[in-house]
PDB file of C-alpha atoms in Angstrom:
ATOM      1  CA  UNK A 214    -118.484  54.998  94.391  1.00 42.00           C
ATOM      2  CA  UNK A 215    -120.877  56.124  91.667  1.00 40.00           C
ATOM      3  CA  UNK A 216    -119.509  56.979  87.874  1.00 42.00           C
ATOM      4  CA  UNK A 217    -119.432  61.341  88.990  1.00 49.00           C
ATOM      5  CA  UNK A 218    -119.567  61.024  93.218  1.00 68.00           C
ATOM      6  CA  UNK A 219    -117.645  59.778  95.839  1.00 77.00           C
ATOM      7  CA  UNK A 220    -119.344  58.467  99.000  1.00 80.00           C
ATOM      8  CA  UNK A 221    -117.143  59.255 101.513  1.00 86.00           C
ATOM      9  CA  UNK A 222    -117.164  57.783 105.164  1.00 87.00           C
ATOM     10  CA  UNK A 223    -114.908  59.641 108.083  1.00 87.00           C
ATOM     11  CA  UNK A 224    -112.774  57.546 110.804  1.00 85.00           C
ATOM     12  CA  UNK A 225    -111.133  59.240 113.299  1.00 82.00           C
ATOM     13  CA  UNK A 226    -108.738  57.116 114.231  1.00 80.00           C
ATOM     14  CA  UNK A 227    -107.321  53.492 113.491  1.00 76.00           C
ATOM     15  CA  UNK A 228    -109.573  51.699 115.595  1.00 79.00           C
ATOM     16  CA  UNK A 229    -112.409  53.365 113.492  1.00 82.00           C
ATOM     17  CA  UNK A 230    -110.850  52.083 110.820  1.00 79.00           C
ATOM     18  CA  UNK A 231    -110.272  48.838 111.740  1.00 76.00           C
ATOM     19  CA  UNK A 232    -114.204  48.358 112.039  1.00 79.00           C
ATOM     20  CA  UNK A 233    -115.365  50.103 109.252  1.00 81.00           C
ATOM     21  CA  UNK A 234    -112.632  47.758 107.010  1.00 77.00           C
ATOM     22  CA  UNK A 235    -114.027  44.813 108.967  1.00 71.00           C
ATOM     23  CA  UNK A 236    -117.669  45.246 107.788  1.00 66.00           C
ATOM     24  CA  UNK A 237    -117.887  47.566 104.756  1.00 69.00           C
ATOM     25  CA  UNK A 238    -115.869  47.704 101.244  1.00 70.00           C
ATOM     26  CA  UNK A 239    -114.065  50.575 100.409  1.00 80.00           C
ATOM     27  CA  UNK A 240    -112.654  50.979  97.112  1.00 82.00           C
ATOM     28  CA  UNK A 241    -109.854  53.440  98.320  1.00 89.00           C
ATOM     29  CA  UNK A 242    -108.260  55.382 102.290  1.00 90.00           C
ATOM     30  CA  UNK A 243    -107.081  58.302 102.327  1.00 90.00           C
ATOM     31  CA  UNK A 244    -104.989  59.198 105.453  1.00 87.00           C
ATOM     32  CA  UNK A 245    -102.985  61.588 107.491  1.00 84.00           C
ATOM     33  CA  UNK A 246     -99.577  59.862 108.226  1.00 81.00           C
ATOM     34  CA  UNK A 247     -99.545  62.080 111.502  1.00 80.00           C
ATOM     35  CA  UNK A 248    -102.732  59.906 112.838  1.00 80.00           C
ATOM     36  CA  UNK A 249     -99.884  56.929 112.999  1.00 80.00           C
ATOM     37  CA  UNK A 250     -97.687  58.360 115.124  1.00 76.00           C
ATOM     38  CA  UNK A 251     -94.770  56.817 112.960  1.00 70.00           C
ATOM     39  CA  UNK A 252     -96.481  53.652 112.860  1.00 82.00           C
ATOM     40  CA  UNK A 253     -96.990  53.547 108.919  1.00 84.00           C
ATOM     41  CA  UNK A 254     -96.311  49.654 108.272  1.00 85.00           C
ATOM     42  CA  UNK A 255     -98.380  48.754 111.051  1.00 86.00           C
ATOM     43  CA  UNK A 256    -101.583  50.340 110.039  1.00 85.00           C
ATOM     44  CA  UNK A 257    -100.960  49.043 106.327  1.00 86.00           C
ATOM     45  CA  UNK A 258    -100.473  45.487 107.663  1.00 86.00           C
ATOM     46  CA  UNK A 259    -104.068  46.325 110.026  1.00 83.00           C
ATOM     47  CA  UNK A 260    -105.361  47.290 106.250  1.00 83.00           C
ATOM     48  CA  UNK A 261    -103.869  43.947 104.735  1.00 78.00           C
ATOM     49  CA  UNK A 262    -105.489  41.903 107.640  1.00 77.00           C
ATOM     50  CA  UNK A 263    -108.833  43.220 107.147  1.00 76.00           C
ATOM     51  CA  UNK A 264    -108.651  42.306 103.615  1.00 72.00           C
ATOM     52  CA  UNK A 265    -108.193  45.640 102.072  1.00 80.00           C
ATOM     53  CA  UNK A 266    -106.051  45.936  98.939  1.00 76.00           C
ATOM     54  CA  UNK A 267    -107.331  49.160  97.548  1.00 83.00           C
ATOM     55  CA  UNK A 268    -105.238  52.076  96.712  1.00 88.00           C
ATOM     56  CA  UNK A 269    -103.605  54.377 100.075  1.00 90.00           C
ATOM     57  CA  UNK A 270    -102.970  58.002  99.405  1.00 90.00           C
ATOM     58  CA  UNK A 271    -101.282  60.002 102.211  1.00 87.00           C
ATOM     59  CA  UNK A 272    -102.289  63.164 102.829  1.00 84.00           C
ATOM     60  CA  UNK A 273     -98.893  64.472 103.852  1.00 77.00           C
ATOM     61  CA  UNK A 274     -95.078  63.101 102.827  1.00 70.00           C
ATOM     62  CA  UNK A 275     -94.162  60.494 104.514  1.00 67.00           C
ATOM     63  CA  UNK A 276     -90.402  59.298 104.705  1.00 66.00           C
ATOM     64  CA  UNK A 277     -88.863  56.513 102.967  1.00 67.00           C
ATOM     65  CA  UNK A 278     -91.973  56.308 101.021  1.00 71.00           C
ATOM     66  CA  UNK A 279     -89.901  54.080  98.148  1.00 72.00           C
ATOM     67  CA  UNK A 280     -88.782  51.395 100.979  1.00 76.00           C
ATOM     68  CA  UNK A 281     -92.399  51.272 102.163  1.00 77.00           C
ATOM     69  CA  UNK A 282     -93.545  50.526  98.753  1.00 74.00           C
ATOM     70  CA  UNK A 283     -90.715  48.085  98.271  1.00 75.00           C
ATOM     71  CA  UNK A 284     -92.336  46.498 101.004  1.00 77.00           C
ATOM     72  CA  UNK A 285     -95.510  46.068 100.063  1.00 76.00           C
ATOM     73  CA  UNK A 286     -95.377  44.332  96.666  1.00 71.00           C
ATOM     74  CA  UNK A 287     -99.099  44.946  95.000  1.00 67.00           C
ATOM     75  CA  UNK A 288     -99.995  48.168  96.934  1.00 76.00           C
ATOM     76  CA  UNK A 289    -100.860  50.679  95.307  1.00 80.00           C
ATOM     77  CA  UNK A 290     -99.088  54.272  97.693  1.00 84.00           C
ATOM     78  CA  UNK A 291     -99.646  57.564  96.787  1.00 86.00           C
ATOM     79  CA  UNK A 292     -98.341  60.927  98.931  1.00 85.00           C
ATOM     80  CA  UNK A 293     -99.946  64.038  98.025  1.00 85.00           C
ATOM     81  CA  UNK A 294     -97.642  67.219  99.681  1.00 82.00           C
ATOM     82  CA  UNK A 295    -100.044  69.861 101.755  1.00 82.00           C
ATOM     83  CA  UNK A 296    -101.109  71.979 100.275  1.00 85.00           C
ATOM     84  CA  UNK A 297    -103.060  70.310  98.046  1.00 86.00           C
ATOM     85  CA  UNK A 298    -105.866  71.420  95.514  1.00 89.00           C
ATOM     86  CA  UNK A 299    -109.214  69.193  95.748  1.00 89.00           C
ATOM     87  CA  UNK A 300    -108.874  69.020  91.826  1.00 90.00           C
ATOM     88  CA  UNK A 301    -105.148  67.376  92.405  1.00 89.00           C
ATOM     89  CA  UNK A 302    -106.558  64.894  94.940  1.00 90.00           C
ATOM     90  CA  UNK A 303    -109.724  64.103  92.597  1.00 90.00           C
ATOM     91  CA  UNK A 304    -107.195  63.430  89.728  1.00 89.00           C
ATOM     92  CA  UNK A 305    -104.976  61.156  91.916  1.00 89.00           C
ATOM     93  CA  UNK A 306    -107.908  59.495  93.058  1.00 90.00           C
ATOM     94  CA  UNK A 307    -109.162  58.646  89.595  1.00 86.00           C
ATOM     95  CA  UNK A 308    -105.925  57.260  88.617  1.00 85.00           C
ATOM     96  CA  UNK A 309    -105.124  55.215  91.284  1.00 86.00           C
ATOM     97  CA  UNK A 310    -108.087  53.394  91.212  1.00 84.00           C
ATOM     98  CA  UNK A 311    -108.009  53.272  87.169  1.00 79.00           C
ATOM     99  CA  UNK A 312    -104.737  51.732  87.803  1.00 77.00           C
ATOM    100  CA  UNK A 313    -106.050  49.584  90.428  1.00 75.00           C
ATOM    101  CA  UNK A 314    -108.592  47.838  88.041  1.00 67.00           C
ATOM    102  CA  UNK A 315    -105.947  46.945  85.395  1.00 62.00           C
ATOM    103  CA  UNK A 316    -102.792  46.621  86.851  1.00 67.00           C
ATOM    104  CA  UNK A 317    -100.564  43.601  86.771  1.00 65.00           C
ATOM    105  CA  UNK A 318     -98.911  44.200  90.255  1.00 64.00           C
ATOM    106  CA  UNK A 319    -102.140  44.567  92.590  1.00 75.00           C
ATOM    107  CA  UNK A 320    -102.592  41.059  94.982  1.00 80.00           C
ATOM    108  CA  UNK A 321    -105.989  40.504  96.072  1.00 83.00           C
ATOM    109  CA  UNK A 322    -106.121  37.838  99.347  1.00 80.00           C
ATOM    110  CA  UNK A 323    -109.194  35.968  99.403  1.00 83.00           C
ATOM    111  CA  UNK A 324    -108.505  33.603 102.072  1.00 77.00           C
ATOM    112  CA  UNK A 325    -105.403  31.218 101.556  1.00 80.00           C
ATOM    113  CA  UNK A 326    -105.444  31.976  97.923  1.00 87.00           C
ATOM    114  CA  UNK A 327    -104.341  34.979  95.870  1.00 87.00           C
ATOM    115  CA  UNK A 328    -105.702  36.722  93.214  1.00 89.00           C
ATOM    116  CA  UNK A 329    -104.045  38.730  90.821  1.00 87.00           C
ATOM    117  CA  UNK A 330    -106.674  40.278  88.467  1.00 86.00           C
ATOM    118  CA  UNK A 331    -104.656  42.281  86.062  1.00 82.00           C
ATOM    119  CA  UNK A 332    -102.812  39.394  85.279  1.00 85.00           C
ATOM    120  CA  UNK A 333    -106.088  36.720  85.269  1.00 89.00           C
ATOM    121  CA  UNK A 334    -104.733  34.702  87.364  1.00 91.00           C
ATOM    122  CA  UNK A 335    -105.253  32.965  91.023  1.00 92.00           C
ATOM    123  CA  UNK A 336    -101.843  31.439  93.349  1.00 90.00           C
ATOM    124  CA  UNK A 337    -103.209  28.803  95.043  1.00 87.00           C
ATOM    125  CA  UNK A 338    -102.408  27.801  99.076  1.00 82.00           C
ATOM    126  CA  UNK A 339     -99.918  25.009  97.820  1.00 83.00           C
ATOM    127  CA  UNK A 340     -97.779  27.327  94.987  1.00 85.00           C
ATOM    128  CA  UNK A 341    -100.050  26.459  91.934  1.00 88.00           C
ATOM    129  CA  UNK A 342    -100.512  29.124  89.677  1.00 92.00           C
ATOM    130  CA  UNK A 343    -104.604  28.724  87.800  1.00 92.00           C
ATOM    131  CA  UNK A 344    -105.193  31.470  84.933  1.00 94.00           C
ATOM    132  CA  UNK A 345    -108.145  32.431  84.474  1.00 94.00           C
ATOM    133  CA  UNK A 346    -110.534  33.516  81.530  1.00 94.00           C
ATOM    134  CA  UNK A 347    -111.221  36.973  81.243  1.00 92.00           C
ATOM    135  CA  UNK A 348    -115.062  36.670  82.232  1.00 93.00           C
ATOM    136  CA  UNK A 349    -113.532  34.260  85.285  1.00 94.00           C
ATOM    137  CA  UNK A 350    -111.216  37.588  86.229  1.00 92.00           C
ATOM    138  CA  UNK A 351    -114.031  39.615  85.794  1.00 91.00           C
ATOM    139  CA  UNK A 352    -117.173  37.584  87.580  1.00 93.00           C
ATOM    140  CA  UNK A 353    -114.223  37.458  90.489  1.00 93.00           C
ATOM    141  CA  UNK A 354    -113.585  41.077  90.628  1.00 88.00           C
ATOM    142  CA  UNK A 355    -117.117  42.317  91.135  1.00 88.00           C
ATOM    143  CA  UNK A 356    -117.870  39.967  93.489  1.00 91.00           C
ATOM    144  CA  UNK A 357    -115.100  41.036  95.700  1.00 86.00           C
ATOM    145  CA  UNK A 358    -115.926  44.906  94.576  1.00 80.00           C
ATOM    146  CA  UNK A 359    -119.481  44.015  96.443  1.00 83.00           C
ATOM    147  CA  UNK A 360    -118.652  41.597  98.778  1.00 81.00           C
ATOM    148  CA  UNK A 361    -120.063  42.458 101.654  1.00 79.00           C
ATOM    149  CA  UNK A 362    -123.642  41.476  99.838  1.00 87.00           C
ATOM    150  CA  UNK A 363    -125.754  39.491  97.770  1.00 91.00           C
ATOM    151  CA  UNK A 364    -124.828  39.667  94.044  1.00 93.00           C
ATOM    152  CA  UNK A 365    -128.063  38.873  91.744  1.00 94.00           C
ATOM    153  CA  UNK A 366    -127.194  36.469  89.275  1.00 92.00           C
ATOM    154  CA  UNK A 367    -129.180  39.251  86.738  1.00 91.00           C
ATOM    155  CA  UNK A 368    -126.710  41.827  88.441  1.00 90.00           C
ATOM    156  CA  UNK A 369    -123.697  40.191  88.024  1.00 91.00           C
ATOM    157  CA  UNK A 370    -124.402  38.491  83.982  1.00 89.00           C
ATOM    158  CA  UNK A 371    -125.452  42.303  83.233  1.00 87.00           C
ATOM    159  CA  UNK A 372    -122.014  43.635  84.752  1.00 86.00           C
ATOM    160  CA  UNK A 373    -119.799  40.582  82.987  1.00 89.00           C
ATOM    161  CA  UNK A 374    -121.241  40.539  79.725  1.00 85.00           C
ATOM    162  CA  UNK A 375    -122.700  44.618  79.258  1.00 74.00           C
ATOM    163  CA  UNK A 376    -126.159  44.976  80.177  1.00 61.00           C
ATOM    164  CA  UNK A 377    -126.759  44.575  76.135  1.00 59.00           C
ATOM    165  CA  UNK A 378    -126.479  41.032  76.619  1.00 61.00           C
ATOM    166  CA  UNK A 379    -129.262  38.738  75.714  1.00 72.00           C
ATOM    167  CA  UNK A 380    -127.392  35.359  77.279  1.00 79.00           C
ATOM    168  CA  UNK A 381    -129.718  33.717  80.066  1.00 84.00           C
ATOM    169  CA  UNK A 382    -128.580  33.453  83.598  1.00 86.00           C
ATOM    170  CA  UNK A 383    -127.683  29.405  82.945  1.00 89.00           C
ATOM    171  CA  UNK A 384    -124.244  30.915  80.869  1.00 89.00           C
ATOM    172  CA  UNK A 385    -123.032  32.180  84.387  1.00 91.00           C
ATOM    173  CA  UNK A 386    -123.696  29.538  86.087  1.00 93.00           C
ATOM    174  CA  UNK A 387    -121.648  27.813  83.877  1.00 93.00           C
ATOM    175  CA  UNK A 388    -119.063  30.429  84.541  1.00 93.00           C
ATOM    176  CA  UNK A 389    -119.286  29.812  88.131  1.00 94.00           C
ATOM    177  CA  UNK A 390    -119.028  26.332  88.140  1.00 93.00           C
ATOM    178  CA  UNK A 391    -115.605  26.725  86.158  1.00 92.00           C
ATOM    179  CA  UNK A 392    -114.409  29.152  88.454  1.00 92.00           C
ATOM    180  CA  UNK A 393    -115.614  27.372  91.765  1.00 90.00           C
ATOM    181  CA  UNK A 394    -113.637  24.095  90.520  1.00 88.00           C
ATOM    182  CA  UNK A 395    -110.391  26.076  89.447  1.00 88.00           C
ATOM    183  CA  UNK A 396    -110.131  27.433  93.745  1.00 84.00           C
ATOM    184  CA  UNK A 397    -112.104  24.199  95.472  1.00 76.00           C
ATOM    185  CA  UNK A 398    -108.624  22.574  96.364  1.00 63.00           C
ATOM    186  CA  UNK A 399    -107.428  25.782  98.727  1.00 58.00           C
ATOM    187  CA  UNK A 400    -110.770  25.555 100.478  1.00 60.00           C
ATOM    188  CA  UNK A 401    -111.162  22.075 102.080  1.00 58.00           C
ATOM    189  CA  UNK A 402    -114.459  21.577 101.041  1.00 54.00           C
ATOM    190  CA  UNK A 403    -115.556  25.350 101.498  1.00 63.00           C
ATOM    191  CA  UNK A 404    -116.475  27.520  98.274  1.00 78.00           C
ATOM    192  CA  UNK A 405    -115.468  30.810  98.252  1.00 86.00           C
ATOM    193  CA  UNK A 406    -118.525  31.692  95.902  1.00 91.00           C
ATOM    194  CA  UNK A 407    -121.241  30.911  97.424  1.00 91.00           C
ATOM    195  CA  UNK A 408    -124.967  30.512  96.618  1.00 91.00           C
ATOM    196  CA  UNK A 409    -127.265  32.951  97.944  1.00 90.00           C
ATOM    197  CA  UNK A 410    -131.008  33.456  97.198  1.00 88.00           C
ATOM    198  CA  UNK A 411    -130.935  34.804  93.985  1.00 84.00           C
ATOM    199  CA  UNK A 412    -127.460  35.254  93.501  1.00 93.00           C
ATOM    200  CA  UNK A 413    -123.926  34.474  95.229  1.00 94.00           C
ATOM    201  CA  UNK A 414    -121.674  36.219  97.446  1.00 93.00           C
ATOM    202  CA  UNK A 415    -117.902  35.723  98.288  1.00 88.00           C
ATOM    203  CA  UNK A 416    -117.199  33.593 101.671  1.00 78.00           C
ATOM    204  CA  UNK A 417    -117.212  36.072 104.459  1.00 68.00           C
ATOM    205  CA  UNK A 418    -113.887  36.927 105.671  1.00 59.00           C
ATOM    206  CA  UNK A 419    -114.370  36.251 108.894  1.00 48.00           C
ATOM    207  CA  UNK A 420    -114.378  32.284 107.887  1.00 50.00           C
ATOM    208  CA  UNK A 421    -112.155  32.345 105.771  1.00 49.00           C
TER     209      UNK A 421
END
């Protein structure tokens, strides 16, 4: 998504979904309830397998919309009644993903650990709960916002610290290091960041 566009790829239907989830990040889906035949927890448990955790707005109402979202604790479920104006979609849009960023309820899965950002904080596999600083939260966020490539190190120090910063590249590797020892213990040996020429990159999902 750029800062005034959004970049907007069509599925038509859940398979499509299913593998454009699988290999690309999407900050947000948009749906037609009607395209699940019924079958709305299903396809948000596909999403939640995939590793999605982005905001869902349905394009229609869909029933017992409060039950669904009393199901799924840290989703972030929208309904927007046909007809709808582009400039009411655009505006629900731009909230649900501003609440996204900052909200204490939103659960991000990476692997057997979760991630809560608004709340800087990780739950590791065995129960323990690991704050986190806010440059931690932060380094961790854009690296699962991009995760599906290589993160310069230049990149990601401009994107932590504002790209006014004049701190070398050795500060974030600091950072990582920090970070990398706070989530070893859920990865048997693993790290979920991992080094890449010229930069890092989360662990593919797919080995998780």
């Amino acid at each position: 998504m750029a800062s005034d566009e959004f970049y907007i790829t069509k599925a038509k239907s859940c398979d499509d979904i299913h593998l454009f989830l699988k290999d690309n990040h999407f900050d947000l889906v948009i749906v037609n309830p009607k395209m699940l035949k019924g079958c709305v927890q299903n396809f948000l448990d596909l999403l939640f397998r995939v590793g999605f955790s982005g905001p869902i707005i349905f394009s229609c109402s869909v029933k017992r919309i409060v039950e669904l979202e009393a199901q799924n604790t840290g989703r972030l479920l929208a309904c927007l009644q046909r007809p709808f104006k582009i400039v009411s979609l655009l505006e629900c849009i731009r909230r649900l993903l501003s609440k996204y960023e900052f909200s204490p309820e939103v659960i991000i899965s990476l692997g057997n650990i979760q991630f809560y950002p608004g709340s800087k904080l990780i739950k590791l596999q065995n129960g323990q709960t690991v704050n986190l600083t806010e440059k931690e939260t932060n380094i961790l966020k854009y690296l699962y916002r991009y995760r599906d490539r290589i993160v310069s190190k230049e990149v990601l120090l401009n994107e932590v610290w504002s790209h006014t910063t004049s701190l070398t590249t050795h500060t974030l590797e600091t950072y990582i290091y920090r970070l990398r020892k706070k989530i070893s213990v859920s990865f048997a040996g693993d790290e979920l960041i991992v080094t890449k020429k010229g930069g890092y990159q989360l662990l593919p999902e797919k080995t998780f």
